[in-house]
PDB file of C-alpha atoms and ligand atoms in Angstrom:
ATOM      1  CA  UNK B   1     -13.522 -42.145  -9.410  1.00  0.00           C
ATOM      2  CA  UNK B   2     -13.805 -44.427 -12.569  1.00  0.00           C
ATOM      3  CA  UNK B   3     -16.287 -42.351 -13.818  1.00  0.00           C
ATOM      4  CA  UNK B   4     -14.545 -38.749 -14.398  1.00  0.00           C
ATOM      5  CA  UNK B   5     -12.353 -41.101 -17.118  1.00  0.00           C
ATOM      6  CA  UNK B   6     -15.325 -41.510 -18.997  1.00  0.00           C
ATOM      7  CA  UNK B   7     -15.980 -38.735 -21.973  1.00  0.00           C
ATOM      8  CA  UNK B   8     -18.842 -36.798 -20.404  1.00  0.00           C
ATOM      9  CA  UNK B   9     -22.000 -36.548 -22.939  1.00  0.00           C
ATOM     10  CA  UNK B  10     -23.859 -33.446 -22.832  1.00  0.00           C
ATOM     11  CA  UNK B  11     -27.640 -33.378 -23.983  1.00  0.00           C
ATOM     12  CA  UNK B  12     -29.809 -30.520 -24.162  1.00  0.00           C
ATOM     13  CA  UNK B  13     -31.963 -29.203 -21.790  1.00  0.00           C
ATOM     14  CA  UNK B  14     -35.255 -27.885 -23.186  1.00  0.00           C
ATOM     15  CA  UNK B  15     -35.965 -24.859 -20.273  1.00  0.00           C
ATOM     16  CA  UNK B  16     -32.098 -23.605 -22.555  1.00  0.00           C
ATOM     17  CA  UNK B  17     -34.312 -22.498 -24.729  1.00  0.00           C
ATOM     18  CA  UNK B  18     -35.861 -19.172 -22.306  1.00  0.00           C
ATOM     19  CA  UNK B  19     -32.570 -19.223 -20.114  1.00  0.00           C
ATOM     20  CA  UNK B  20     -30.378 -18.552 -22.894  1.00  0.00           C
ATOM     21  CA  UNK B  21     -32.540 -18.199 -26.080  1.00  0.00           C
ATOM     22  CA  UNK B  22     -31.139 -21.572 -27.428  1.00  0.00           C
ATOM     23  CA  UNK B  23     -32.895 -24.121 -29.424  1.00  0.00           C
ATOM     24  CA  UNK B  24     -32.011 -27.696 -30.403  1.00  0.00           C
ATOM     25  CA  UNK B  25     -31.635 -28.426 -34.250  1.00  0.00           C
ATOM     26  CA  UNK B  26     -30.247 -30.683 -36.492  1.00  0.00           C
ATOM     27  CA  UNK B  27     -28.397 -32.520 -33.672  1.00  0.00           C
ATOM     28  CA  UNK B  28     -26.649 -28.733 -32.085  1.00  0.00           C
ATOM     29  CA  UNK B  29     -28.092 -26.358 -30.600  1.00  0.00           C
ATOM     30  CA  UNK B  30     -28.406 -23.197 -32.054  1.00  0.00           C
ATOM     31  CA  UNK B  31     -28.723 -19.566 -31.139  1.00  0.00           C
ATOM     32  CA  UNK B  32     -32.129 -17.891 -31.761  1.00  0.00           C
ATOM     33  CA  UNK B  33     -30.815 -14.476 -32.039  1.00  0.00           C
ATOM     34  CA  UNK B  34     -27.401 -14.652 -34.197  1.00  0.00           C
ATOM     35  CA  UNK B  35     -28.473 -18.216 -35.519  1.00  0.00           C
ATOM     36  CA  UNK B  36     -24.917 -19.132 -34.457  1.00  0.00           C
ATOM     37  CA  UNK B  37     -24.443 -22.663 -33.793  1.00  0.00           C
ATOM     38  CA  UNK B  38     -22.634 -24.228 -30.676  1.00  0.00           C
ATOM     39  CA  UNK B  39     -20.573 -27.847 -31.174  1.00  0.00           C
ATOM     40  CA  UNK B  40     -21.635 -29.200 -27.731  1.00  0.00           C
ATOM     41  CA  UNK B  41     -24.731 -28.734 -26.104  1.00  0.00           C
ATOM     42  CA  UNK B  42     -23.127 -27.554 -23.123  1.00  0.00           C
ATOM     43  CA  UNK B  43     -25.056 -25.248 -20.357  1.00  0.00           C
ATOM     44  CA  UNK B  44     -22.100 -23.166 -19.928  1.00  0.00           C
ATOM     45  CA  UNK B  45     -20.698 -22.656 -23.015  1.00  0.00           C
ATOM     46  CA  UNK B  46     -24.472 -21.554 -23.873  1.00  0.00           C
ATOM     47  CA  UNK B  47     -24.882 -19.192 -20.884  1.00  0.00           C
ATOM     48  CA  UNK B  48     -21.931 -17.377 -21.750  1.00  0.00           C
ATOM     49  CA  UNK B  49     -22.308 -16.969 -25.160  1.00  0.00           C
ATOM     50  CA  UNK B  50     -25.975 -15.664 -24.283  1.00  0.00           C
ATOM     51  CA  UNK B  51     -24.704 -13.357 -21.600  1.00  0.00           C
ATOM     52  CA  UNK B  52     -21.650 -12.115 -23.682  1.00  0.00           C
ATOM     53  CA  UNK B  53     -22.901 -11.437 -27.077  1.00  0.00           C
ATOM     54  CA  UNK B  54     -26.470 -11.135 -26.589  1.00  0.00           C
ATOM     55  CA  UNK B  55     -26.645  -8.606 -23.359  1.00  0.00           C
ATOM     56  CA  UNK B  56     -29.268  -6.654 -24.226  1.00  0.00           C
ATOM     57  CA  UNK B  57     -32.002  -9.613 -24.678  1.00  0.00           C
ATOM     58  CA  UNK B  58     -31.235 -10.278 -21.238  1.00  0.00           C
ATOM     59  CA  UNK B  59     -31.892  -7.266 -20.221  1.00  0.00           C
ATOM     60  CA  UNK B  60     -34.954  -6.346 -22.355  1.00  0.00           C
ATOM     61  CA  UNK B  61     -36.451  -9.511 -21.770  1.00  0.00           C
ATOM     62  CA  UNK B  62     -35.738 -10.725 -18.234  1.00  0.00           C
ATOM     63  CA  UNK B  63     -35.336 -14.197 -17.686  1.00  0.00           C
ATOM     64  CA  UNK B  64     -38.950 -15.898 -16.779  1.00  0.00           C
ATOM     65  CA  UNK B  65     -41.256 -13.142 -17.255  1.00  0.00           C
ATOM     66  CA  UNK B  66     -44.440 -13.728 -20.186  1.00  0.00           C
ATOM     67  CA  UNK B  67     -42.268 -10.832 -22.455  1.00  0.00           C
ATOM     68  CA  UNK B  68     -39.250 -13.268 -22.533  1.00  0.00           C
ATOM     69  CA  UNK B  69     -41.298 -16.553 -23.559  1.00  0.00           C
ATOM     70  CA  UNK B  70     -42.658 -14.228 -26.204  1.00  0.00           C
ATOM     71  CA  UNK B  71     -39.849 -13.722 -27.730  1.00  0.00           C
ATOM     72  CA  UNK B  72     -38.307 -16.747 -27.696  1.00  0.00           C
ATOM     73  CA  UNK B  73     -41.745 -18.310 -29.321  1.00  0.00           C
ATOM     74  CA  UNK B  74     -41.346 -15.753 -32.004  1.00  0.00           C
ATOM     75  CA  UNK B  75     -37.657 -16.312 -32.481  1.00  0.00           C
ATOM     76  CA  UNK B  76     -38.507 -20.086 -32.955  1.00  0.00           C
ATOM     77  CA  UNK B  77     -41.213 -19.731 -35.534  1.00  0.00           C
ATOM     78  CA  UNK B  78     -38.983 -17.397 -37.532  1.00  0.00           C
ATOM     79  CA  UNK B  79     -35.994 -20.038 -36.983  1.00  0.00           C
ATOM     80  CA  UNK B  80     -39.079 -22.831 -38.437  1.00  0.00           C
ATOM     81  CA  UNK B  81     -39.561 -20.439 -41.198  1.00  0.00           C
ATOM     82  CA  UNK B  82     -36.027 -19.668 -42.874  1.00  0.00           C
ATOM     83  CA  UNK B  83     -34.992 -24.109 -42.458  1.00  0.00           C
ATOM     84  CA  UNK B  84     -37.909 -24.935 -44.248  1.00  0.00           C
ATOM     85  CA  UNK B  85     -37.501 -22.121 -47.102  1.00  0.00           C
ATOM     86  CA  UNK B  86     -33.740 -24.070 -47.483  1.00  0.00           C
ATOM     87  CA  UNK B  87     -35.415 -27.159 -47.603  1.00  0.00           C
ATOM     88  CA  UNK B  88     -37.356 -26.547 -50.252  1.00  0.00           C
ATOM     89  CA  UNK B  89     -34.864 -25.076 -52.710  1.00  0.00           C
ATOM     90  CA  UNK B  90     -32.318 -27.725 -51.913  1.00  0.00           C
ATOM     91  CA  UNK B  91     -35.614 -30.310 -52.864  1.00  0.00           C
ATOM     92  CA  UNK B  92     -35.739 -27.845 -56.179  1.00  0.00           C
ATOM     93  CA  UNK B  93     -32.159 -28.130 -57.154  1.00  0.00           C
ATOM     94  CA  UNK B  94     -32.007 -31.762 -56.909  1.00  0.00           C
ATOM     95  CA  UNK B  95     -35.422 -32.184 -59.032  1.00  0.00           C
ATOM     96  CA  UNK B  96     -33.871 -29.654 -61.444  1.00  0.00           C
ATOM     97  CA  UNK B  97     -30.595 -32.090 -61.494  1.00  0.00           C
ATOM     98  CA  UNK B  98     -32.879 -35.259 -62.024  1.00  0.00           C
ATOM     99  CA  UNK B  99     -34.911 -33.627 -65.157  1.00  0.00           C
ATOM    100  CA  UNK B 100     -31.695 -32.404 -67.180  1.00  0.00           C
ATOM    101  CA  UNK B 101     -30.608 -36.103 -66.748  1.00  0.00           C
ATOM    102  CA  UNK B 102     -33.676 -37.160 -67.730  1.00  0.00           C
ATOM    103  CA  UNK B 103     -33.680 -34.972 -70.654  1.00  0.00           C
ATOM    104  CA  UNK B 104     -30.080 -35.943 -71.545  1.00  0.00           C
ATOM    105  CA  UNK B 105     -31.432 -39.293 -71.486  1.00  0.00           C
ATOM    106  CA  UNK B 106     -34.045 -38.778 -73.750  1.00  0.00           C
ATOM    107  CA  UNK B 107     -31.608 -36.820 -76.495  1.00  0.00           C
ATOM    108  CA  UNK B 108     -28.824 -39.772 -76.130  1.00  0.00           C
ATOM    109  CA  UNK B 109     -31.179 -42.104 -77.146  1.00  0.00           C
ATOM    110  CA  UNK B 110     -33.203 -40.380 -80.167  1.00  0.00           C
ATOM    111  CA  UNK B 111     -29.172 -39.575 -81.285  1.00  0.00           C
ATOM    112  CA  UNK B 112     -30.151 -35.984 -80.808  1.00  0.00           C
ATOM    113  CA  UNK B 113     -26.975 -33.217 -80.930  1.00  0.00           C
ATOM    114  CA  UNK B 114     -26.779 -31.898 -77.709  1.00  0.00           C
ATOM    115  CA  UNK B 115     -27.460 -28.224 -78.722  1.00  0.00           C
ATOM    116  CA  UNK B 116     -31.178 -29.805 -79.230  1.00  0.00           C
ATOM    117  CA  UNK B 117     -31.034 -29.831 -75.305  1.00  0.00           C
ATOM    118  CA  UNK B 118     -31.605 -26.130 -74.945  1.00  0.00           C
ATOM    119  CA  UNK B 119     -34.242 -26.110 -77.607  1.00  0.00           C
ATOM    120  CA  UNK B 120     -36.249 -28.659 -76.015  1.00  0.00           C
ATOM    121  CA  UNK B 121     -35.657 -26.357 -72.543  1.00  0.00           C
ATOM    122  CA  UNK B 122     -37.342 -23.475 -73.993  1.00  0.00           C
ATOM    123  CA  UNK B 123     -40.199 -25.094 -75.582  1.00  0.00           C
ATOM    124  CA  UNK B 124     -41.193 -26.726 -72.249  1.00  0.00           C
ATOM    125  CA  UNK B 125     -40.697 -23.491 -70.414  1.00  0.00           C
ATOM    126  CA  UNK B 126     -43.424 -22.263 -73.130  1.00  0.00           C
ATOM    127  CA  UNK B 127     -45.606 -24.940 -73.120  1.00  0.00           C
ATOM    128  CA  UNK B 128     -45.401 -25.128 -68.961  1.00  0.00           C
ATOM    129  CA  UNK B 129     -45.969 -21.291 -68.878  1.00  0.00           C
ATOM    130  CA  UNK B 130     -49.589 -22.064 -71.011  1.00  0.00           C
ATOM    131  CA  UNK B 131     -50.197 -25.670 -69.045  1.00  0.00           C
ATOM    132  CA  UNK B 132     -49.633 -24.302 -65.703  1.00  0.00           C
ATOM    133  CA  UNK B 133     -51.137 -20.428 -66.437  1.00  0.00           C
ATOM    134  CA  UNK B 134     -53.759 -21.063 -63.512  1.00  0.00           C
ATOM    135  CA  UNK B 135     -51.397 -22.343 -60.807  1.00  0.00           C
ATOM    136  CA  UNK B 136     -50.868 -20.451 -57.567  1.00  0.00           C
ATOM    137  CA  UNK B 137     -47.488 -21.923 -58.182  1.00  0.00           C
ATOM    138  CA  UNK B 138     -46.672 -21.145 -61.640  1.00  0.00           C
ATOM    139  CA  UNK B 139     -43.764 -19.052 -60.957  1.00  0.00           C
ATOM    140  CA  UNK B 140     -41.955 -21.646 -58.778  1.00  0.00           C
ATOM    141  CA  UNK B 141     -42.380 -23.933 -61.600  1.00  0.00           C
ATOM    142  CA  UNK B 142     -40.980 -21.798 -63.999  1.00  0.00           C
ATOM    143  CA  UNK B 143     -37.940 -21.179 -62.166  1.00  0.00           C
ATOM    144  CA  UNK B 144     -37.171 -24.741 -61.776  1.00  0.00           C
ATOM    145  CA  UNK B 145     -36.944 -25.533 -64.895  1.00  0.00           C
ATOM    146  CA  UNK B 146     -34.538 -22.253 -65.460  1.00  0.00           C
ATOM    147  CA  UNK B 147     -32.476 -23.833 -63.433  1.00  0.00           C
ATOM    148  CA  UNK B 148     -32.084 -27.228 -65.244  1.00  0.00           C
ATOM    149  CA  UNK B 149     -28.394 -27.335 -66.400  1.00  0.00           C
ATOM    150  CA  UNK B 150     -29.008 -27.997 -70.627  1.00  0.00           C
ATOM    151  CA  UNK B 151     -26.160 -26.135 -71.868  1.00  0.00           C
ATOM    152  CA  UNK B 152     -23.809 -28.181 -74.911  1.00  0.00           C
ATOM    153  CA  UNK B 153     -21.571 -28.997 -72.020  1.00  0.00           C
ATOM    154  CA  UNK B 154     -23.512 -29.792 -69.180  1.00  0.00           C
ATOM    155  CA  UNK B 155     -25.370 -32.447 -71.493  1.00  0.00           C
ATOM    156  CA  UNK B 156     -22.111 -34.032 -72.891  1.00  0.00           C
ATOM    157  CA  UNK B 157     -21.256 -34.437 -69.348  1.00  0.00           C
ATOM    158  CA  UNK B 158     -24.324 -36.097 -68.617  1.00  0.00           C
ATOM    159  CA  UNK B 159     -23.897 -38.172 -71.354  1.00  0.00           C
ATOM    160  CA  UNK B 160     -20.545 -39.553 -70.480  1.00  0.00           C
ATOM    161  CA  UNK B 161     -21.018 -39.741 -67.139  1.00  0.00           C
ATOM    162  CA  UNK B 162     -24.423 -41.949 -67.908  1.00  0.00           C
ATOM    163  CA  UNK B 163     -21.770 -43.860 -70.287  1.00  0.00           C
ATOM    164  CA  UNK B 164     -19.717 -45.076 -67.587  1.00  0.00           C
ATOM    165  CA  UNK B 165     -22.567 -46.100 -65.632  1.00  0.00           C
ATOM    166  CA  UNK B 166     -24.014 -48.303 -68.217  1.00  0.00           C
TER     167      UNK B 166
HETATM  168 ZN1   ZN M   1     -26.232 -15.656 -30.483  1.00  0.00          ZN
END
């Protein structure tokens, strides 16, 4: 009797994934079709969403059948696919963010005015574009350093916020 007091924990079972096209991701689980994610990893609360919204998997790809575990592998590799695409541009914006530090750094101490920041932006786009000419990569690398934040204000912001630091 003591027991139905206790909060009930819920963990995910891994056969969720062909019953109701569910995987389990970043602590939830997560729906392979509409990529909707569920709070609790709870069987029913997974079964109906699967049976509600997503009727016609069910039917085209009955339960336990070599067509359904198809699917469901293909689902998963796409799933793989788009996390690890977010991954990496998160990993881009934050080494974008560390380099126009960096840079501020750099102008701060030579006494530079911050306009120079830009300057020094383009010329290392150029001279990346000629260093890097041969890389599969080239483009990626190009991109990221569009996206480093030099503008007059951005800098000054740097700056001050680098102040308070020190
Ligand atoms: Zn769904």
């Amino acid at each position: 009797m003591a027991d139905a007091k206790r909060p009930k924990t819920y963990s995910f079972h891994p056969e969720w994934e062909e019953d109701y096209f569910f995987v389990y991701s970043n602590s939830k689980p997560i729906c392979l079709i509409c990529k909707a994610s569920m709070a609790i990893p709870k069987k029913g609360n997974l079964e109906r969403h699967f049976k509600t919204v997503h009727k016609k998997y069910e039917r085209d790809f009955p339960a336990k059948t070599e067509l359904r575990s198809r699917k469901v592998r293909e689902l998963k590799t796409q799933l793989a696919a788009q996390q690890s695409v977010f991954t990496r541009s998160n990993t881009k914006g934050k080494a974008a963010t560390m380099a126009s530090y960096r840079f501020s750094h750099v102008l701060a101490k030579h006494k530079k005015s911050f306009k120079d920041g830009e300057v020094v932006k383009e010329a290392f786009i150029e001279a990346t574009d000629a260093l890097f000419g041969e890389f599969k990569n080239k483009t990626e690398i190009v991109s990221t350093l569009k996206d480093m934040q030099l503008s007059r204000n951005t800098v000054t912001r740097r700056c001050e916020g680098m102040a308070e630091d020190v």
